[in-house]
PDB file of C-alpha atoms in Angstrom:
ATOM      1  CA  UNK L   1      50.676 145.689  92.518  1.00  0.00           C
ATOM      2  CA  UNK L   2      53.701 146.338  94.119  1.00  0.00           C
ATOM      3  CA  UNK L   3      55.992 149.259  93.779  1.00  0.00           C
ATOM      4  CA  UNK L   4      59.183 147.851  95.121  1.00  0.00           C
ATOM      5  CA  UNK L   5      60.551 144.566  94.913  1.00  0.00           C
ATOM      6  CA  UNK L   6      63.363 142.833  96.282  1.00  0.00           C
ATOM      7  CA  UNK L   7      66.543 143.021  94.264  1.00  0.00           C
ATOM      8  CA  UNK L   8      66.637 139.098  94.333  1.00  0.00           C
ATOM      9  CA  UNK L   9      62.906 138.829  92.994  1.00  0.00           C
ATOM     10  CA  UNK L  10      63.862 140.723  89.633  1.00  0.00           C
ATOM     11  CA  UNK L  11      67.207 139.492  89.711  1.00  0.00           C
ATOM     12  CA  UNK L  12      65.792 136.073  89.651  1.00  0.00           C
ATOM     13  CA  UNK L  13      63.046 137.216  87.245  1.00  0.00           C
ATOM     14  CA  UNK L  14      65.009 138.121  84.402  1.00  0.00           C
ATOM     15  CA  UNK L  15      67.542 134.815  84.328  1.00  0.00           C
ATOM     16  CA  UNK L  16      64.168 132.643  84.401  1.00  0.00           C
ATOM     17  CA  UNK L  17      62.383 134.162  82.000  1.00  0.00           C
ATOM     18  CA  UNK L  18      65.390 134.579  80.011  1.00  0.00           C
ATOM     19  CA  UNK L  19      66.602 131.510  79.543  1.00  0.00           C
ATOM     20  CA  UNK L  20      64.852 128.693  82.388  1.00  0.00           C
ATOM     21  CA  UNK L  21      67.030 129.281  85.407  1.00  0.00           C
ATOM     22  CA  UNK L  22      68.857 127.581  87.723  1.00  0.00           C
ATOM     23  CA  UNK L  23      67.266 125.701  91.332  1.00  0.00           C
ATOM     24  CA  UNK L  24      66.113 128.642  93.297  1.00  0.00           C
ATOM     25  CA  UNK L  25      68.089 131.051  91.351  1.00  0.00           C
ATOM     26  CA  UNK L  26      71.462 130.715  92.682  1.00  0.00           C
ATOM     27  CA  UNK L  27      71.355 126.831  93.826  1.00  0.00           C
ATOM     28  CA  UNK L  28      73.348 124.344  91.679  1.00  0.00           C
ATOM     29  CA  UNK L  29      71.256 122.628  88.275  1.00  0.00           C
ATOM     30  CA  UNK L  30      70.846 119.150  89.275  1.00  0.00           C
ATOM     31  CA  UNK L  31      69.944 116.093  87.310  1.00  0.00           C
ATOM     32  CA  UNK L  32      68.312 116.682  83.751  1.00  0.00           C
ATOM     33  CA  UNK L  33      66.269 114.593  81.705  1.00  0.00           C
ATOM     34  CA  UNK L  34      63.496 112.040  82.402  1.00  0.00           C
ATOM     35  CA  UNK L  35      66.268 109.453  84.242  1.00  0.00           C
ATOM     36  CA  UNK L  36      69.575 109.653  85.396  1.00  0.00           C
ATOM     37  CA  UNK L  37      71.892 109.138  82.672  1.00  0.00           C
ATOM     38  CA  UNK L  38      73.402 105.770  81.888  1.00  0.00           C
ATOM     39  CA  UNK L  39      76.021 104.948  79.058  1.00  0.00           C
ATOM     40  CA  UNK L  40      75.070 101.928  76.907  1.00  0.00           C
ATOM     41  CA  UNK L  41      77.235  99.370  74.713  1.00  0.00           C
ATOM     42  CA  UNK L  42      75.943 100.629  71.647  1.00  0.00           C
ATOM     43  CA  UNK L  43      77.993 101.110  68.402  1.00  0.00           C
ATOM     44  CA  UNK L  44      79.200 104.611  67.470  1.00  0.00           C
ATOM     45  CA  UNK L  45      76.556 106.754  65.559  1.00  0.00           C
ATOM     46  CA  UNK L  46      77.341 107.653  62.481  1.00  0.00           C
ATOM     47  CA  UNK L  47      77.710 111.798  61.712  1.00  0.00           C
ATOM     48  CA  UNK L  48      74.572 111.995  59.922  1.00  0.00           C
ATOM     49  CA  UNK L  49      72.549 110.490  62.975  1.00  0.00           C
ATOM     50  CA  UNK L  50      74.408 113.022  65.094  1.00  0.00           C
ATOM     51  CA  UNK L  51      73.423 115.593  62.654  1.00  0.00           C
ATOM     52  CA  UNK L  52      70.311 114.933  62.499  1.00  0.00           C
ATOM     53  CA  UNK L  53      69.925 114.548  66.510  1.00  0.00           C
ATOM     54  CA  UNK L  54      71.938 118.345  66.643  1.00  0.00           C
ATOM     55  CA  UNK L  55      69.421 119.854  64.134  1.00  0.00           C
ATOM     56  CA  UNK L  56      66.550 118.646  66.447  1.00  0.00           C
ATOM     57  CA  UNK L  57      67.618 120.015  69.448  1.00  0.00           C
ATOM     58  CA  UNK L  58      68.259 123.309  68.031  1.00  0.00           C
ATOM     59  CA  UNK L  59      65.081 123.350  66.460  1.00  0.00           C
ATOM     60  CA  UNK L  60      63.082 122.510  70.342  1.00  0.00           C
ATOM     61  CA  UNK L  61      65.873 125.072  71.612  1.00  0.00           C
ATOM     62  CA  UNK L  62      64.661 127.941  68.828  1.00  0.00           C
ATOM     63  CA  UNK L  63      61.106 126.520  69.834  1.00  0.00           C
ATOM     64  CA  UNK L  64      61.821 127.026  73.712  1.00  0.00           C
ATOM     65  CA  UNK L  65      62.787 130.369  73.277  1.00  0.00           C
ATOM     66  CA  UNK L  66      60.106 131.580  71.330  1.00  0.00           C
ATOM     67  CA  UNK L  67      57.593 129.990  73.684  1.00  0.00           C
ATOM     68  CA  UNK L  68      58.922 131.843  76.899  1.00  0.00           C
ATOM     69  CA  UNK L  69      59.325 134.830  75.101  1.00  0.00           C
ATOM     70  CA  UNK L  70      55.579 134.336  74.124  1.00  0.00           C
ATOM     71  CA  UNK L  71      54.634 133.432  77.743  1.00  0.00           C
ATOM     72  CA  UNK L  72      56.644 135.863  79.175  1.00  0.00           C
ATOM     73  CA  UNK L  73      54.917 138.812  76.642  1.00  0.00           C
ATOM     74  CA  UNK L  74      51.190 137.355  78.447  1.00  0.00           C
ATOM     75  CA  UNK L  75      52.519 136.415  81.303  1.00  0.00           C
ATOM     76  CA  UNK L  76      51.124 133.580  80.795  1.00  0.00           C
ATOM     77  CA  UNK L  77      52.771 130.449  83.180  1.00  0.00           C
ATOM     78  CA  UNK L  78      50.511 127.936  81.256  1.00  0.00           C
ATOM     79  CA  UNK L  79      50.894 129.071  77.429  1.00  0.00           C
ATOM     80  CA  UNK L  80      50.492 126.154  75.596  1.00  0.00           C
ATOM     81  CA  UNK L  81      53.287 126.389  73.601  1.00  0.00           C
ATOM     82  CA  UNK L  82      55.845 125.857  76.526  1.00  0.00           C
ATOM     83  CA  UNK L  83      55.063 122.097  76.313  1.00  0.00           C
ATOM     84  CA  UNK L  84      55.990 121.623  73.122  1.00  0.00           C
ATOM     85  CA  UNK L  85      59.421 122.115  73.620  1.00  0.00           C
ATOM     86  CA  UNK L  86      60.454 122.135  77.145  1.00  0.00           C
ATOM     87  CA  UNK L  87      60.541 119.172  79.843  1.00  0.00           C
ATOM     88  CA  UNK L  88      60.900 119.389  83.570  1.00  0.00           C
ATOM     89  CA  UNK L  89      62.874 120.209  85.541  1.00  0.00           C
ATOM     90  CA  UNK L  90      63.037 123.332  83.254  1.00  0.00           C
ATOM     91  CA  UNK L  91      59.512 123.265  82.287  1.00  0.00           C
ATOM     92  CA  UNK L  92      58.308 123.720  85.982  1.00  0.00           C
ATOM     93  CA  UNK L  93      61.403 126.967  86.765  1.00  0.00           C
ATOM     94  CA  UNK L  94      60.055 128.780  83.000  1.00  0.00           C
ATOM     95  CA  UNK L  95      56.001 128.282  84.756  1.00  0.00           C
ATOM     96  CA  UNK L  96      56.898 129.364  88.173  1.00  0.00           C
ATOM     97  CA  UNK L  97      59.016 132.277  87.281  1.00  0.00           C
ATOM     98  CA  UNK L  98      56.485 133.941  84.501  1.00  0.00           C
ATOM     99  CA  UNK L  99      53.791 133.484  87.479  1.00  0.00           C
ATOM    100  CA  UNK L 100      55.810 135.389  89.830  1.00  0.00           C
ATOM    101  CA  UNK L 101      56.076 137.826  87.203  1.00  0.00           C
ATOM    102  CA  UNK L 102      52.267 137.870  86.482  1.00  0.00           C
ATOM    103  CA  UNK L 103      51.872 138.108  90.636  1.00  0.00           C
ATOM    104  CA  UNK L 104      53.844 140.795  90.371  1.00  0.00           C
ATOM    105  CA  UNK L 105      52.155 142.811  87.465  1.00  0.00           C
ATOM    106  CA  UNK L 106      54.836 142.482  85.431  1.00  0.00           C
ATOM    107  CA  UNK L 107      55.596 141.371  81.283  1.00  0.00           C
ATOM    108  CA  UNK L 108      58.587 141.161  79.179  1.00  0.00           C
ATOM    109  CA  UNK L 109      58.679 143.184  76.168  1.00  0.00           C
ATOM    110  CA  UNK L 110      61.523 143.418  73.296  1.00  0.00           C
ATOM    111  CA  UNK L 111      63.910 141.369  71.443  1.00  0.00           C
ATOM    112  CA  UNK L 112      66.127 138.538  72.951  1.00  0.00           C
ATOM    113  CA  UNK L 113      68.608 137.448  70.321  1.00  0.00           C
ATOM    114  CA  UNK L 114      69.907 134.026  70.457  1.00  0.00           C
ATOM    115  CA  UNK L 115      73.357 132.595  68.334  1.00  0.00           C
ATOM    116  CA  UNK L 116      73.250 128.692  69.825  1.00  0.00           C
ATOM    117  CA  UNK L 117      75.872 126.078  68.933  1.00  0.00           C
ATOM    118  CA  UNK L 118      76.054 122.349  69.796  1.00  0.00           C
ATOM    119  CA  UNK L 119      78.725 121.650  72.273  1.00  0.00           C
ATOM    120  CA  UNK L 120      78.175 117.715  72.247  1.00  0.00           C
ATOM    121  CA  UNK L 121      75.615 114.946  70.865  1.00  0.00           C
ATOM    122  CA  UNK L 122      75.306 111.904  73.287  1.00  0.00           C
ATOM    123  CA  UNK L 123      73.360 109.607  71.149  1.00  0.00           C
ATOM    124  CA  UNK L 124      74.790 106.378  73.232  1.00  0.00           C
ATOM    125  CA  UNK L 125      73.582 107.203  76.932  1.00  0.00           C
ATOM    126  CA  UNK L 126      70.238 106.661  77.719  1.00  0.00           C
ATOM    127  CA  UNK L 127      68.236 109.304  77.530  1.00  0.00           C
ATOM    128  CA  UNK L 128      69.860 110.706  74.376  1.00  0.00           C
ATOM    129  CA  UNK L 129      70.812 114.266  74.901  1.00  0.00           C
ATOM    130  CA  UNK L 130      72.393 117.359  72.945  1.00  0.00           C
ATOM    131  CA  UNK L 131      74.022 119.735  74.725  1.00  0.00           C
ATOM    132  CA  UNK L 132      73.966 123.448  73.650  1.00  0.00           C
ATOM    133  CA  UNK L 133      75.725 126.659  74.171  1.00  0.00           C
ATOM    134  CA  UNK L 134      73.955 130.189  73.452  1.00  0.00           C
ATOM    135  CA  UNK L 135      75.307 133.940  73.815  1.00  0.00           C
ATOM    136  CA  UNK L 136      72.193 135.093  74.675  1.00  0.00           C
ATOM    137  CA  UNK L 137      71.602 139.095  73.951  1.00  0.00           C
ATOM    138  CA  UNK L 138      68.962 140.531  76.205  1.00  0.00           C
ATOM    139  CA  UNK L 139      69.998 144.428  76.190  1.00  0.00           C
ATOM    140  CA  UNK L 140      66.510 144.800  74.458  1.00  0.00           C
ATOM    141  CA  UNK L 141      63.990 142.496  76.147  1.00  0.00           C
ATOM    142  CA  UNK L 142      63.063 144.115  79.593  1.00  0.00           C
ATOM    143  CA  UNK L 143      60.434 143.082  82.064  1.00  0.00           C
ATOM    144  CA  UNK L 144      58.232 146.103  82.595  1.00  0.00           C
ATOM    145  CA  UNK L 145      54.924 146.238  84.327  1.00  0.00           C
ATOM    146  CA  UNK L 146      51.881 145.713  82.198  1.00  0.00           C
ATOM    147  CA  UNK L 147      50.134 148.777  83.601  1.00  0.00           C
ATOM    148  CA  UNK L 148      52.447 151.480  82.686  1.00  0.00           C
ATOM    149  CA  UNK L 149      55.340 149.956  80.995  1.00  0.00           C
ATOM    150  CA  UNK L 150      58.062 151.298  83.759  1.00  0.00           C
ATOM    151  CA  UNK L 151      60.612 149.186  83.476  1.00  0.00           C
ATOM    152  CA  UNK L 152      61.610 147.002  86.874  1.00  0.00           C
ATOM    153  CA  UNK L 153      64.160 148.245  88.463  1.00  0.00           C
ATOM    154  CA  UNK L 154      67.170 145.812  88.105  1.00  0.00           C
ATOM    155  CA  UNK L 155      65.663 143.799  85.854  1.00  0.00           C
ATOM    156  CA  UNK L 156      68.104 145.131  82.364  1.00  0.00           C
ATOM    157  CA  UNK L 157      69.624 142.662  80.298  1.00  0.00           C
ATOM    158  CA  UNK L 158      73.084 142.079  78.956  1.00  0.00           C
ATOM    159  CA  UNK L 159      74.623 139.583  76.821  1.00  0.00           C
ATOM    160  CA  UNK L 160      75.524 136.954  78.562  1.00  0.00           C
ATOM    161  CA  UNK L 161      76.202 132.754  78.023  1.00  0.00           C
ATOM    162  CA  UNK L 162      73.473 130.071  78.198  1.00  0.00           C
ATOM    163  CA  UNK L 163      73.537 126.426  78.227  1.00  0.00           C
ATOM    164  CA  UNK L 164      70.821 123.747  78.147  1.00  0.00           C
ATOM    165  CA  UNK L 165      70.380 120.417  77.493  1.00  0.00           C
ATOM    166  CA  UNK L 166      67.854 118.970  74.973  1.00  0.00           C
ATOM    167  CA  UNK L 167      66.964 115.423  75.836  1.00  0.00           C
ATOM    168  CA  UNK L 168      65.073 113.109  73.510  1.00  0.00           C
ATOM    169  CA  UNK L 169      61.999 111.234  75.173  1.00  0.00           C
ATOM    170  CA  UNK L 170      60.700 108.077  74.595  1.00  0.00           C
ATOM    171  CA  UNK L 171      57.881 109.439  71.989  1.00  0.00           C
ATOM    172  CA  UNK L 172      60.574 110.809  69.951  1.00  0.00           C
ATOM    173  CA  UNK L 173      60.656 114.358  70.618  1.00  0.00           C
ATOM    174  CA  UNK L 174      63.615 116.060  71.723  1.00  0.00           C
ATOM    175  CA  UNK L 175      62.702 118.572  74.463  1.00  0.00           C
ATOM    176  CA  UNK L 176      64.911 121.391  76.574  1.00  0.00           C
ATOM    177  CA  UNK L 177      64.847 119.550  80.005  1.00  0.00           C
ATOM    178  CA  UNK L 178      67.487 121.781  81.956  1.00  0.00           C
ATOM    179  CA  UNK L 179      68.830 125.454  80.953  1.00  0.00           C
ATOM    180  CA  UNK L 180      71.031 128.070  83.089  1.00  0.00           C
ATOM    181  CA  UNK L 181      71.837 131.556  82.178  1.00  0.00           C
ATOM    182  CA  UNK L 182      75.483 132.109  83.236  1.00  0.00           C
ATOM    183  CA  UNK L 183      74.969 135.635  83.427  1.00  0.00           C
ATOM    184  CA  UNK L 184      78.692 136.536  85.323  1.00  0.00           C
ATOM    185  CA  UNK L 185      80.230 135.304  82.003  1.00  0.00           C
ATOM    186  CA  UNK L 186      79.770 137.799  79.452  1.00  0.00           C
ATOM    187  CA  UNK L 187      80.204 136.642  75.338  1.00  0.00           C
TER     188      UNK L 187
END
């Protein structure tokens, strides 16, 4: 196990595991969802259906969070539970940045707190989506090394906002495909 790690390792580390990440952790998000998106001449949904459709993704985007924070705790890139609720491209940054942190020797421990609301509800592009807004609070989850809990160094946590985007797929289930901590805007 290492003893020192590069400042953009960690800082890296703790907006992936936090909350997905962005491409290479500082590279812009690019397309999310299964397909490109495409608006269809479809009627206007009624309120309920975009009720419905906003209490869904909120309930994959509770579901996401709760699976990394369980992955993250085991370091565990493959924990079962991350495929229940996230899609790539997001699934894929959540796996590779827990495995860095399990090359590294290193867990999260603590409490992220979460307060998401639903920005917007495209139910007439194809895929369907739900976009969502979160002030994340991560001044009590910290990435520490599993042998001797010392906290990595640059790796606290602040409250900060989050977005992501919860697509629905083909099967039905609505999934967190795409995710970014905005960490340089505080809420």
């Amino acid at each position: 196990m290492r003893t020192r790690h590069p400042r953009r390792w960690t800082t890296c580390l703790v907006v992936a595991t936090v909350v997905g990440s962005t491409a290479g952790c500082g590279g812009a998000e690019t397309a999310s969802g299964p397909a490109a998106r495409k608006t269809a001449a479809q009627p206007r949904h009624s309120a309920e259906e975009e009720r419905v459709a906003a209490k869904a993704a909120l309930a994959a985007y509770s579901g996401y969070l709760t699976a990394s924070r369980e992955a993250s705790r085991d370091s565990d890139p493959r924990h079962p539970a991350l495929t229940r609720f996230l899609a790539d491209p997001l699934l894929t940054r959540v796996r590779v940045a827990i495995g860095q942190a399990r090359t590294h020797g290193a867990v999260r421990t603590g409490m992220l707190r979460s307060d998401p609301t639903v920005t917007s509800v495209s139910l007439g592009t194809v895929p369907q989506t739900v976009e969502i807004q979160d002030c994340l609070d991560a001044t009590g989850y910290r990435l520490v090394y599993a042998k001797d809990r010392r906290v990595v160094p640059g790796s606290g946590g602040g409250r900060h906002l989050a977005t992501a985007t919860a697509t629905r797929y083909p099967d039905g289930r609505w999934l967190i495909s795409s995710g970014a901590a905005h960490e340089d805007q505080p809420c």
